Amino acid sequence: MPEPLLDDFLHVALKAKTFGRNHYLLQRVDSTNQFAKKLASGGAEEGTLVYAEQQTKGRGRWGRQWESHPGKGLQFSLVLRPKHRPSTGSLLTLLGAVSVATVLQSMFRVRFHLQWPNDVVFGKKKVAGVLTETLRNRSGFSYAVLGIGLNVNQREESFSIQIRERAASLAMVIGKEVDRFRLLAEILLQLESDYRAVQRSGYRSILDRWVTHSNLLEKKIVLKVNDGIERGWVRGFHSNGDLILCSEEGGSKRFSDGHVLEVQHAACD
Ligand code: BTN
């Protein structure tokens, strides 16, 4: 059974109209995404927030683990029931990452980049990750759970040896501790506003903002995909969120999923 979070400070910080109005603030849970999926299957309303100080089975894309550092990170999930359902959750992942980067940039005046499809990075180090999970039906999906993990007040030694070289927290970037719950409240406001805009007029403006934050455009990358490795130059992003690669073997290819292993600094011909 998940333990409730005793500190009720977070209740006060929640300001968005619907995102977080209904909320589960937990001390410990297996995964906020997993918990939110159960709530969504049971009919939880759109915007239901699951926040946990600690996840025992926090997860990322491709079955990877998301580390928990109680009292230092932010990890939460939102139940979404989009009216216009894309065929996958990819666009919601892009939306989540754009909203987070927008808040970080405006609160801390530091340039963060987005690394397709779901990472917010500072230089080569990951500061936040987004995991969208959906329950599909024939016409798209009946709900989505948007999960976000953000490294806030960790120090270098908070991270396990395995990820230390690839991870950074906001405190490490800006040189001072950050009020985690104020940050969470700002992110929920931004997410709600971006999500409402998408519901009204589609994903075009999210994709445009994504491109301005992207660290990959025109770069040569090495991409791990399901069945191997692809090398090529990033030409852009399709309207469904796919990455468009000008392949080393010639011709352009589209990818709906993948993991960027390396970014090289050669321009596309
Ligand atoms: C990734 O980097 O591949 C995505 C990481 C997403 C982590 C968050 S933390 C809150 C939510 N619950 C989970 O189990 N995962 C997401």
GROMACS .gro file of N, CA and C in nm, residues 107-261:
model
  465
  107MET      N    1   1.223   3.040  -1.494
  107MET     CA    2   1.253   3.057  -1.350
  107MET      C    3   1.401   3.079  -1.325
  108PHE      N    4   1.487   3.013  -1.405
  108PHE     CA    5   1.629   3.015  -1.370
  108PHE      C    6   1.718   3.086  -1.473
  109ARG      N    7   1.656   3.132  -1.583
  109ARG     CA    8   1.733   3.206  -1.685
  109ARG      C    9   1.854   3.128  -1.734
  110VAL      N   10   1.836   2.999  -1.749
  110VAL     CA   11   1.944   2.913  -1.799
  110VAL      C   12   1.888   2.839  -1.919
  111ARG      N   13   1.972   2.817  -2.021
  111ARG     CA   14   1.923   2.750  -2.141
  111ARG      C   15   1.931   2.598  -2.127
  112PHE      N   16   1.813   2.536  -2.124
  112PHE     CA   17   1.806   2.390  -2.124
  112PHE      C   18   1.768   2.345  -2.263
  113HIS      N   19   1.812   2.227  -2.302
  113HIS     CA   20   1.776   2.176  -2.434
  113HIS      C   21   1.688   2.053  -2.422
  114LEU      N   22   1.622   2.024  -2.534
  114LEU     CA   23   1.540   1.902  -2.538
  114LEU      C   24   1.608   1.803  -2.628
  115GLN      N   25   1.624   1.683  -2.576
  115GLN     CA   26   1.683   1.577  -2.659
  115GLN      C   27   1.573   1.477  -2.689
  116TRP      N   28   1.540   1.468  -2.819
  116TRP     CA   29   1.431   1.382  -2.862
  116TRP      C   30   1.448   1.242  -2.806
  117PRO      N   31   1.341   1.174  -2.763
  117PRO     CA   32   1.207   1.230  -2.760
  117PRO      C   33   1.166   1.285  -2.623
  118ASN      N   34   1.242   1.256  -2.516
  118ASN     CA   35   1.180   1.283  -2.384
  118ASN      C   36   1.274   1.341  -2.280
  119ASP      N   37   1.390   1.388  -2.320
  119ASP     CA   38   1.485   1.433  -2.219
  119ASP      C   39   1.500   1.584  -2.217
  120VAL      N   40   1.509   1.640  -2.095
  120VAL     CA   41   1.551   1.779  -2.080
  120VAL      C   42   1.696   1.771  -2.033
  121VAL      N   43   1.784   1.836  -2.107
  121VAL     CA   44   1.927   1.822  -2.077
  121VAL      C   45   1.993   1.958  -2.056
  122PHE      N   46   2.102   1.953  -1.980
  122PHE     CA   47   2.188   2.071  -1.970
  122PHE      C   48   2.324   2.023  -2.020
  123GLY      N   49   2.367   2.076  -2.134
  123GLY     CA   50   2.486   2.020  -2.198
  123GLY      C   51   2.457   1.874  -2.232
  124LYS      N   52   2.543   1.784  -2.185
  124LYS     CA   53   2.520   1.643  -2.216
  124LYS      C   54   2.449   1.571  -2.102
  125LYS      N   55   2.412   1.644  -1.997
  125LYS     CA   56   2.358   1.578  -1.879
  125LYS      C   57   2.206   1.591  -1.869
  126LYS      N   58   2.144   1.481  -1.830
  126LYS     CA   59   1.997   1.478  -1.822
  126LYS      C   60   1.949   1.536  -1.690
  127VAL      N   61   1.853   1.628  -1.701
  127VAL     CA   62   1.796   1.692  -1.583
  127VAL      C   63   1.654   1.639  -1.557
  128ALA      N   64   1.582   1.607  -1.665
  128ALA     CA   65   1.446   1.556  -1.649
  128ALA      C   66   1.412   1.458  -1.760
  129GLY      N   67   1.318   1.368  -1.731
  129GLY     CA   68   1.272   1.273  -1.832
  129GLY      C   69   1.120   1.259  -1.824
  130VAL      N   70   1.059   1.226  -1.937
  130VAL     CA   71   0.914   1.214  -1.945
  130VAL      C   72   0.878   1.074  -1.995
  131LEU      N   73   0.782   1.014  -1.931
  131LEU     CA   74   0.734   0.882  -1.976
  131LEU      C   75   0.582   0.886  -1.987
  132THR      N   76   0.532   0.874  -2.112
  132THR     CA   77   0.387   0.871  -2.132
  132THR      C   78   0.343   0.727  -2.155
  133GLU      N   79   0.243   0.686  -2.083
  133GLU     CA   80   0.188   0.551  -2.104
  133GLU      C   81   0.040   0.566  -2.136
  134THR      N   82  -0.007   0.484  -2.230
  134THR     CA   83  -0.146   0.498  -2.274
  134THR      C   84  -0.219   0.365  -2.266
  135LEU      N   85  -0.349   0.373  -2.250
  135LEU     CA   86  -0.431   0.253  -2.267
  135LEU      C   87  -0.498   0.270  -2.402
  136ARG      N   88  -0.462   0.181  -2.493
  136ARG     CA   89  -0.511   0.196  -2.630
  136ARG      C   90  -0.646   0.129  -2.650
  137ASN      N   91  -0.723   0.188  -2.744
  137ASN     CA   92  -0.838   0.116  -2.796
  137ASN      C   93  -0.838   0.138  -2.947
  138ARG      N   94  -0.944   0.096  -3.016
  138ARG     CA   95  -0.939   0.099  -3.163
  138ARG      C   96  -0.924   0.240  -3.220
  139SER      N   97  -0.980   0.339  -3.151
  139SER     CA   98  -0.976   0.473  -3.209
  139SER      C   99  -0.861   0.558  -3.155
  140GLY      N  100  -0.766   0.499  -3.086
  140GLY     CA  101  -0.655   0.577  -3.030
  140GLY      C  102  -0.627   0.527  -2.890
  141PHE      N  103  -0.647   0.612  -2.790
  141PHE     CA  104  -0.635   0.561  -2.653
  141PHE      C  105  -0.740   0.624  -2.563
  142SER      N  106  -0.777   0.550  -2.459
  142SER     CA  107  -0.885   0.601  -2.375
  142SER      C  108  -0.831   0.692  -2.265
  143TYR      N  109  -0.705   0.671  -2.226
  143TYR     CA  110  -0.643   0.767  -2.135
  143TYR      C  111  -0.492   0.762  -2.154
  144ALA      N  112  -0.428   0.864  -2.104
  144ALA     CA  113  -0.281   0.866  -2.105
  144ALA      C  114  -0.236   0.905  -1.965
  145VAL      N  115  -0.122   0.853  -1.927
  145VAL     CA  116  -0.060   0.897  -1.802
  145VAL      C  117   0.074   0.961  -1.840
  146LEU      N  118   0.087   1.086  -1.802
  146LEU     CA  119   0.208   1.161  -1.833
  146LEU      C  120   0.293   1.165  -1.706
  147GLY      N  121   0.408   1.099  -1.708
  147GLY     CA  122   0.493   1.091  -1.589
  147GLY      C  123   0.620   1.172  -1.610
  148ILE      N  124   0.656   1.250  -1.509
  148ILE     CA  125   0.774   1.336  -1.520
  148ILE      C  126   0.865   1.316  -1.400
  149GLY      N  127   0.992   1.296  -1.426
  149GLY     CA  128   1.092   1.289  -1.320
  149GLY      C  129   1.190   1.403  -1.340
  150LEU      N  130   1.217   1.477  -1.234
  150LEU     CA  131   1.302   1.596  -1.246
  150LEU      C  132   1.406   1.595  -1.134
  151ASN      N  133   1.532   1.608  -1.172
  151ASN     CA  134   1.639   1.615  -1.073
  151ASN      C  135   1.649   1.758  -1.024
  152VAL      N  136   1.620   1.780  -0.895
  152VAL     CA  137   1.613   1.919  -0.846
  152VAL      C  138   1.731   1.953  -0.754
  153ASN      N  139   1.736   1.888  -0.638
  153ASN     CA  140   1.839   1.929  -0.540
  153ASN      C  141   1.945   1.822  -0.516
  154GLN      N  142   1.958   1.726  -0.607
  154GLN     CA  143   2.061   1.623  -0.590
  154GLN      C  144   2.200   1.686  -0.604
  155ARG      N  145   2.295   1.625  -0.533
  155ARG     CA  146   2.435   1.658  -0.557
  155ARG      C  147   2.492   1.546  -0.643
  156GLU      N  148   2.611   1.567  -0.695
  156GLU     CA  149   2.667   1.468  -0.786
  156GLU      C  150   2.665   1.328  -0.723
  157GLU      N  151   2.700   1.323  -0.592
  157GLU     CA  152   2.711   1.192  -0.527
  157GLU      C  153   2.575   1.130  -0.494
  158SER      N  154   2.466   1.206  -0.512
  158SER     CA  155   2.333   1.147  -0.491
  158SER      C  156   2.304   1.041  -0.597
  159PHE      N  157   2.359   1.062  -0.718
  159PHE     CA  158   2.330   0.971  -0.829
  159PHE      C  159   2.417   0.847  -0.819
  160SER      N  160   2.363   0.733  -0.863
  160SER     CA  161   2.443   0.611  -0.862
  160SER      C  162   2.559   0.627  -0.961
  161ILE      N  163   2.661   0.548  -0.937
  161ILE     CA  164   2.780   0.552  -1.024
  161ILE      C  165   2.740   0.532  -1.171
  162GLN      N  166   2.639   0.445  -1.192
  162GLN     CA  167   2.599   0.410  -1.330
  162GLN      C  168   2.551   0.532  -1.409
  163ILE      N  169   2.487   0.628  -1.341
  163ILE     CA  170   2.433   0.741  -1.419
  163ILE      C  171   2.502   0.875  -1.387
  164ARG      N  172   2.597   0.872  -1.294
  164ARG     CA  173   2.657   0.999  -1.246
  164ARG      C  174   2.711   1.086  -1.359
  165GLU      N  175   2.768   1.022  -1.458
  165GLU     CA  176   2.829   1.101  -1.568
  165GLU      C  177   2.725   1.162  -1.659
  166ARG      N  178   2.603   1.106  -1.654
  166ARG     CA  179   2.501   1.149  -1.751
  166ARG      C  180   2.389   1.229  -1.687
  167ALA      N  181   2.394   1.247  -1.554
  167ALA     CA  182   2.281   1.314  -1.486
  167ALA      C  183   2.327   1.442  -1.417
  168ALA      N  184   2.236   1.539  -1.410
  168ALA     CA  185   2.263   1.662  -1.335
  168ALA      C  186   2.132   1.706  -1.271
  169SER      N  187   2.143   1.782  -1.163
  169SER     CA  188   2.023   1.839  -1.101
  169SER      C  189   2.022   1.990  -1.128
  170LEU      N  190   1.906   2.051  -1.104
  170LEU     CA  191   1.898   2.197  -1.121
  170LEU      C  192   1.994   2.266  -1.026
  171ALA      N  193   2.002   2.215  -0.902
  171ALA     CA  194   2.092   2.279  -0.804
  171ALA      C  195   2.236   2.273  -0.855
  172MET      N  196   2.274   2.164  -0.919
  172MET     CA  197   2.410   2.156  -0.973
  172MET      C  198   2.430   2.257  -1.086
  173VAL      N  199   2.324   2.281  -1.163
  173VAL     CA  200   2.334   2.373  -1.277
  173VAL      C  201   2.338   2.519  -1.229
  174ILE      N  202   2.247   2.554  -1.137
  174ILE     CA  203   2.238   2.697  -1.101
  174ILE      C  204   2.318   2.733  -0.976
  175GLY      N  205   2.368   2.630  -0.906
  175GLY     CA  206   2.456   2.657  -0.793
  175GLY      C  207   2.385   2.687  -0.663
  176LYS      N  208   2.254   2.662  -0.656
  176LYS     CA  209   2.185   2.677  -0.526
  176LYS      C  210   2.060   2.589  -0.523
  177GLU      N  211   2.013   2.562  -0.402
  177GLU     CA  212   1.896   2.475  -0.387
  177GLU      C  213   1.770   2.544  -0.439
  178VAL      N  214   1.675   2.461  -0.480
  178VAL     CA  215   1.553   2.511  -0.542
  178VAL      C  216   1.434   2.467  -0.456
  179ASP      N  217   1.331   2.553  -0.447
  179ASP     CA  218   1.208   2.518  -0.376
  179ASP      C  219   1.131   2.419  -0.465
  180ARG      N  220   1.135   2.292  -0.427
  180ARG     CA  221   1.080   2.188  -0.516
  180ARG      C  222   0.930   2.204  -0.540
  181PHE      N  223   0.856   2.236  -0.434
  181PHE     CA  224   0.711   2.237  -0.450
  181PHE      C  225   0.663   2.361  -0.525
  182ARG      N  226   0.736   2.471  -0.510
  182ARG     CA  227   0.701   2.589  -0.590
  182ARG      C  228   0.725   2.557  -0.738
  183LEU      N  229   0.836   2.488  -0.763
  183LEU     CA  230   0.868   2.448  -0.901
  183LEU      C  231   0.760   2.355  -0.956
  184LEU      N  232   0.718   2.258  -0.874
  184LEU     CA  233   0.613   2.166  -0.919
  184LEU      C  234   0.486   2.243  -0.955
  185ALA      N  235   0.449   2.339  -0.869
  185ALA     CA  236   0.327   2.417  -0.893
  185ALA      C  237   0.338   2.494  -1.026
  186GLU      N  238   0.455   2.551  -1.053
  186GLU     CA  239   0.474   2.625  -1.180
  186GLU      C  240   0.465   2.530  -1.299
  187ILE      N  241   0.523   2.412  -1.286
  187ILE     CA  242   0.519   2.316  -1.397
  187ILE      C  243   0.375   2.271  -1.424
  188LEU      N  244   0.299   2.249  -1.318
  188LEU     CA  245   0.160   2.207  -1.339
  188LEU      C  246   0.080   2.316  -1.411
  189LEU      N  247   0.105   2.442  -1.373
  189LEU     CA  248   0.036   2.553  -1.441
  189LEU      C  249   0.069   2.557  -1.589
  190GLN      N  250   0.200   2.542  -1.619
  190GLN     CA  251   0.245   2.547  -1.758
  190GLN      C  252   0.190   2.428  -1.837
  191LEU      N  253   0.194   2.311  -1.775
  191LEU     CA  254   0.142   2.191  -1.842
  191LEU      C  255  -0.006   2.208  -1.873
  192GLU      N  256  -0.080   2.261  -1.777
  192GLU     CA  257  -0.224   2.278  -1.797
  192GLU      C  258  -0.250   2.376  -1.912
  193SER      N  259  -0.175   2.486  -1.912
  193SER     CA  260  -0.196   2.586  -2.017
  193SER      C  261  -0.155   2.530  -2.156
  194ASP      N  262  -0.042   2.459  -2.163
  194ASP     CA  263   0.000   2.402  -2.291
  194ASP      C  264  -0.097   2.293  -2.338
  195TYR      N  265  -0.145   2.213  -2.245
  195TYR     CA  266  -0.237   2.105  -2.279
  195TYR      C  267  -0.370   2.162  -2.330
  196ARG      N  268  -0.420   2.267  -2.265
  196ARG     CA  269  -0.545   2.330  -2.309
  196ARG      C  270  -0.527   2.387  -2.451
  197ALA      N  271  -0.411   2.449  -2.475
  197ALA     CA  272  -0.386   2.508  -2.608
  197ALA      C  273  -0.386   2.399  -2.715
  198VAL      N  274  -0.325   2.286  -2.682
  198VAL     CA  275  -0.319   2.174  -2.776
  198VAL      C  276  -0.460   2.120  -2.803
  199GLN      N  277  -0.543   2.114  -2.699
  199GLN     CA  278  -0.680   2.063  -2.715
  199GLN      C  279  -0.760   2.155  -2.808
  200ARG      N  280  -0.730   2.287  -2.798
  200ARG     CA  281  -0.802   2.384  -2.882
  200ARG      C  282  -0.749   2.385  -3.024
  201SER      N  283  -0.615   2.389  -3.039
  201SER     CA  284  -0.563   2.415  -3.174
  201SER      C  285  -0.455   2.320  -3.221
  202GLY      N  286  -0.438   2.207  -3.157
  202GLY     CA  287  -0.344   2.107  -3.208
  202GLY      C  288  -0.202   2.132  -3.160
  203TYR      N  289  -0.112   2.047  -3.210
  203TYR     CA  290   0.024   2.042  -3.156
  203TYR      C  291   0.125   2.132  -3.227
  204ARG      N  292   0.079   2.208  -3.331
  204ARG     CA  293   0.176   2.284  -3.411
  204ARG      C  294   0.268   2.371  -3.324
  205SER      N  295   0.209   2.445  -3.231
  205SER     CA  296   0.292   2.540  -3.156
  205SER      C  297   0.386   2.466  -3.059
  206ILE      N  298   0.342   2.351  -3.010
  206ILE     CA  299   0.432   2.270  -2.924
  206ILE      C  300   0.550   2.223  -3.008
  207LEU      N  301   0.522   2.178  -3.132
  207LEU     CA  302   0.631   2.130  -3.217
  207LEU      C  303   0.728   2.244  -3.250
  208ASP      N  304   0.672   2.363  -3.275
  208ASP     CA  305   0.760   2.478  -3.303
  208ASP      C  306   0.848   2.510  -3.183
  209ARG      N  307   0.787   2.509  -3.065
  209ARG     CA  308   0.868   2.536  -2.944
  209ARG      C  309   0.970   2.425  -2.922
  210TRP      N  310   0.928   2.303  -2.954
  210TRP     CA  311   1.021   2.189  -2.940
  210TRP      C  312   1.146   2.215  -3.025
  211VAL      N  313   1.123   2.256  -3.150
  211VAL     CA  314   1.236   2.276  -3.242
  211VAL      C  315   1.331   2.384  -3.187
  212THR      N  316   1.276   2.491  -3.129
  212THR     CA  317   1.364   2.597  -3.080
  212THR      C  318   1.448   2.550  -2.961
  213HIS      N  319   1.401   2.449  -2.889
  213HIS     CA  320   1.476   2.397  -2.774
  213HIS      C  321   1.562   2.276  -2.811
  214SER      N  322   1.546   2.225  -2.933
  214SER     CA  323   1.612   2.098  -2.966
  214SER      C  324   1.763   2.113  -2.976
  215ASN      N  325   1.835   2.012  -2.926
  215ASN     CA  326   1.981   2.015  -2.938
  215ASN      C  327   2.028   1.930  -3.055
  216LEU      N  328   1.934   1.881  -3.139
  216LEU     CA  329   1.974   1.783  -3.240
  216LEU      C  330   1.967   1.833  -3.384
  217LEU      N  331   1.895   1.944  -3.406
  217LEU     CA  332   1.870   1.984  -3.544
  217LEU      C  333   1.999   2.003  -3.622
  218GLU      N  334   2.006   1.939  -3.739
  218GLU     CA  335   2.122   1.945  -3.831
  218GLU      C  336   2.245   1.874  -3.776
  219LYS      N  337   2.234   1.812  -3.660
  219LYS     CA  338   2.350   1.741  -3.604
  219LYS      C  339   2.354   1.599  -3.656
  220LYS      N  340   2.475   1.543  -3.658
  220LYS     CA  341   2.486   1.400  -3.690
  220LYS      C  342   2.470   1.322  -3.561
  221ILE      N  343   2.383   1.221  -3.564
  221ILE     CA  344   2.361   1.145  -3.440
  221ILE      C  345   2.375   0.995  -3.464
  222VAL      N  346   2.399   0.925  -3.354
  222VAL     CA  347   2.392   0.779  -3.355
  222VAL      C  348   2.268   0.744  -3.273
  223LEU      N  349   2.175   0.674  -3.339
  223LEU     CA  350   2.045   0.646  -3.278
  223LEU      C  351   2.028   0.496  -3.256
  224LYS      N  352   1.998   0.458  -3.132
  224LYS     CA  353   1.968   0.317  -3.105
  224LYS      C  354   1.819   0.299  -3.131
  225VAL      N  355   1.785   0.206  -3.219
  225VAL     CA  356   1.643   0.177  -3.244
  225VAL      C  357   1.620   0.030  -3.208
  226ASN      N  358   1.495  -0.012  -3.213
  226ASN     CA  359   1.461  -0.148  -3.170
  226ASN      C  360   1.550  -0.256  -3.229
  227ASP      N  361   1.573  -0.244  -3.361
  227ASP     CA  362   1.646  -0.352  -3.427
  227ASP      C  363   1.786  -0.310  -3.470
  228GLY      N  364   1.850  -0.222  -3.399
  228GLY     CA  365   1.990  -0.191  -3.429
  228GLY      C  366   2.026  -0.046  -3.410
  229ILE      N  367   2.125  -0.002  -3.490
  229ILE     CA  368   2.180   0.132  -3.475
  229ILE      C  369   2.163   0.206  -3.608
  230GLU      N  370   2.123   0.331  -3.603
  230GLU     CA  371   2.112   0.415  -3.723
  230GLU      C  372   2.203   0.535  -3.707
  231ARG      N  373   2.266   0.575  -3.818
  231ARG     CA  374   2.348   0.696  -3.814
  231ARG      C  375   2.297   0.791  -3.920
  232GLY      N  376   2.293   0.921  -3.888
  232GLY     CA  377   2.249   1.016  -3.989
  232GLY      C  378   2.238   1.155  -3.931
  233TRP      N  379   2.185   1.246  -4.015
  233TRP     CA  380   2.173   1.386  -3.977
  233TRP      C  381   2.026   1.418  -3.949
  234VAL      N  382   2.002   1.487  -3.840
  234VAL     CA  383   1.864   1.518  -3.804
  234VAL      C  384   1.812   1.631  -3.893
  235ARG      N  385   1.703   1.601  -3.968
  235ARG     CA  386   1.647   1.702  -4.058
  235ARG      C  387   1.530   1.774  -3.995
  236GLY      N  388   1.466   1.712  -3.898
  236GLY     CA  389   1.352   1.779  -3.835
  236GLY      C  390   1.263   1.679  -3.766
  237PHE      N  391   1.141   1.724  -3.737
  237PHE     CA  392   1.045   1.641  -3.665
  237PHE      C  393   0.913   1.643  -3.740
  238HIS      N  394   0.853   1.527  -3.759
  238HIS     CA  395   0.725   1.517  -3.829
  238HIS      C  396   0.614   1.570  -3.738
  239SER      N  397   0.499   1.601  -3.800
  239SER     CA  398   0.390   1.656  -3.719
  239SER      C  399   0.338   1.556  -3.615
  240ASN      N  400   0.372   1.427  -3.629
  240ASN     CA  401   0.329   1.331  -3.525
  240ASN      C  402   0.438   1.309  -3.420
  241GLY      N  403   0.545   1.388  -3.429
  241GLY     CA  404   0.652   1.379  -3.329
  241GLY      C  405   0.769   1.290  -3.371
  242ASP      N  406   0.756   1.221  -3.485
  242ASP     CA  407   0.866   1.135  -3.531
  242ASP      C  408   0.992   1.217  -3.560
  243LEU      N  409   1.106   1.153  -3.540
  243LEU     CA  410   1.233   1.215  -3.578
  243LEU      C  411   1.261   1.183  -3.725
  244ILE      N  412   1.302   1.284  -3.802
  244ILE     CA  413   1.334   1.262  -3.943
  244ILE      C  414   1.485   1.268  -3.959
  245LEU      N  415   1.539   1.157  -4.009
  245LEU     CA  416   1.684   1.145  -4.019
  245LEU      C  417   1.724   1.135  -4.165
  246CYS      N  418   1.826   1.211  -4.201
  246CYS     CA  419   1.884   1.198  -4.334
  246CYS      C  420   1.994   1.091  -4.317
  247SER      N  421   1.962   0.970  -4.361
  247SER     CA  422   2.040   0.854  -4.324
  247SER      C  423   2.178   0.853  -4.390
  248GLU      N  424   2.274   0.790  -4.323
  248GLU     CA  425   2.410   0.779  -4.378
  248GLU      C  426   2.410   0.705  -4.511
  249GLU      N  427   2.316   0.610  -4.524
  249GLU     CA  428   2.311   0.533  -4.651
  249GLU      C  429   2.236   0.610  -4.759
  250GLY      N  430   2.190   0.728  -4.729
  250GLY     CA  431   2.116   0.808  -4.827
  250GLY      C  432   1.966   0.795  -4.803
  251GLY      N  433   1.890   0.897  -4.840
  251GLY     CA  434   1.744   0.894  -4.820
  251GLY      C  435   1.708   0.934  -4.680
  252SER      N  436   1.580   0.970  -4.665
  252SER     CA  437   1.542   1.009  -4.530
  252SER      C  438   1.454   0.901  -4.466
  253LYS      N  439   1.468   0.889  -4.335
  253LYS     CA  440   1.395   0.786  -4.261
  253LYS      C  441   1.327   0.851  -4.143
  254ARG      N  442   1.211   0.793  -4.102
  254ARG     CA  443   1.139   0.845  -3.987
  254ARG      C  444   1.139   0.745  -3.873
  255PHE      N  445   1.154   0.797  -3.752
  255PHE     CA  446   1.156   0.708  -3.635
  255PHE      C  447   1.056   0.758  -3.531
  256SER      N  448   0.974   0.665  -3.483
  256SER     CA  449   0.878   0.705  -3.379
  256SER      C  450   0.936   0.686  -3.240
  257ASP      N  451   1.044   0.607  -3.233
  257ASP     CA  452   1.105   0.582  -3.103
  257ASP      C  453   1.254   0.559  -3.124
  258GLY      N  454   1.329   0.577  -3.022
  258GLY     CA  455   1.473   0.555  -3.032
  258GLY      C  456   1.544   0.620  -2.915
  259HIS      N  457   1.672   0.592  -2.908
  259HIS     CA  458   1.751   0.649  -2.799
  259HIS      C  459   1.879   0.708  -2.860
  260VAL      N  460   1.899   0.837  -2.840
  260VAL     CA  461   2.017   0.902  -2.899
  260VAL      C  462   2.140   0.863  -2.817
  261LEU      N  463   2.234   0.793  -2.883
  261LEU     CA  464   2.354   0.748  -2.813
  261LEU      C  465   2.465   0.851  -2.820
   0.00000   0.00000   0.00000
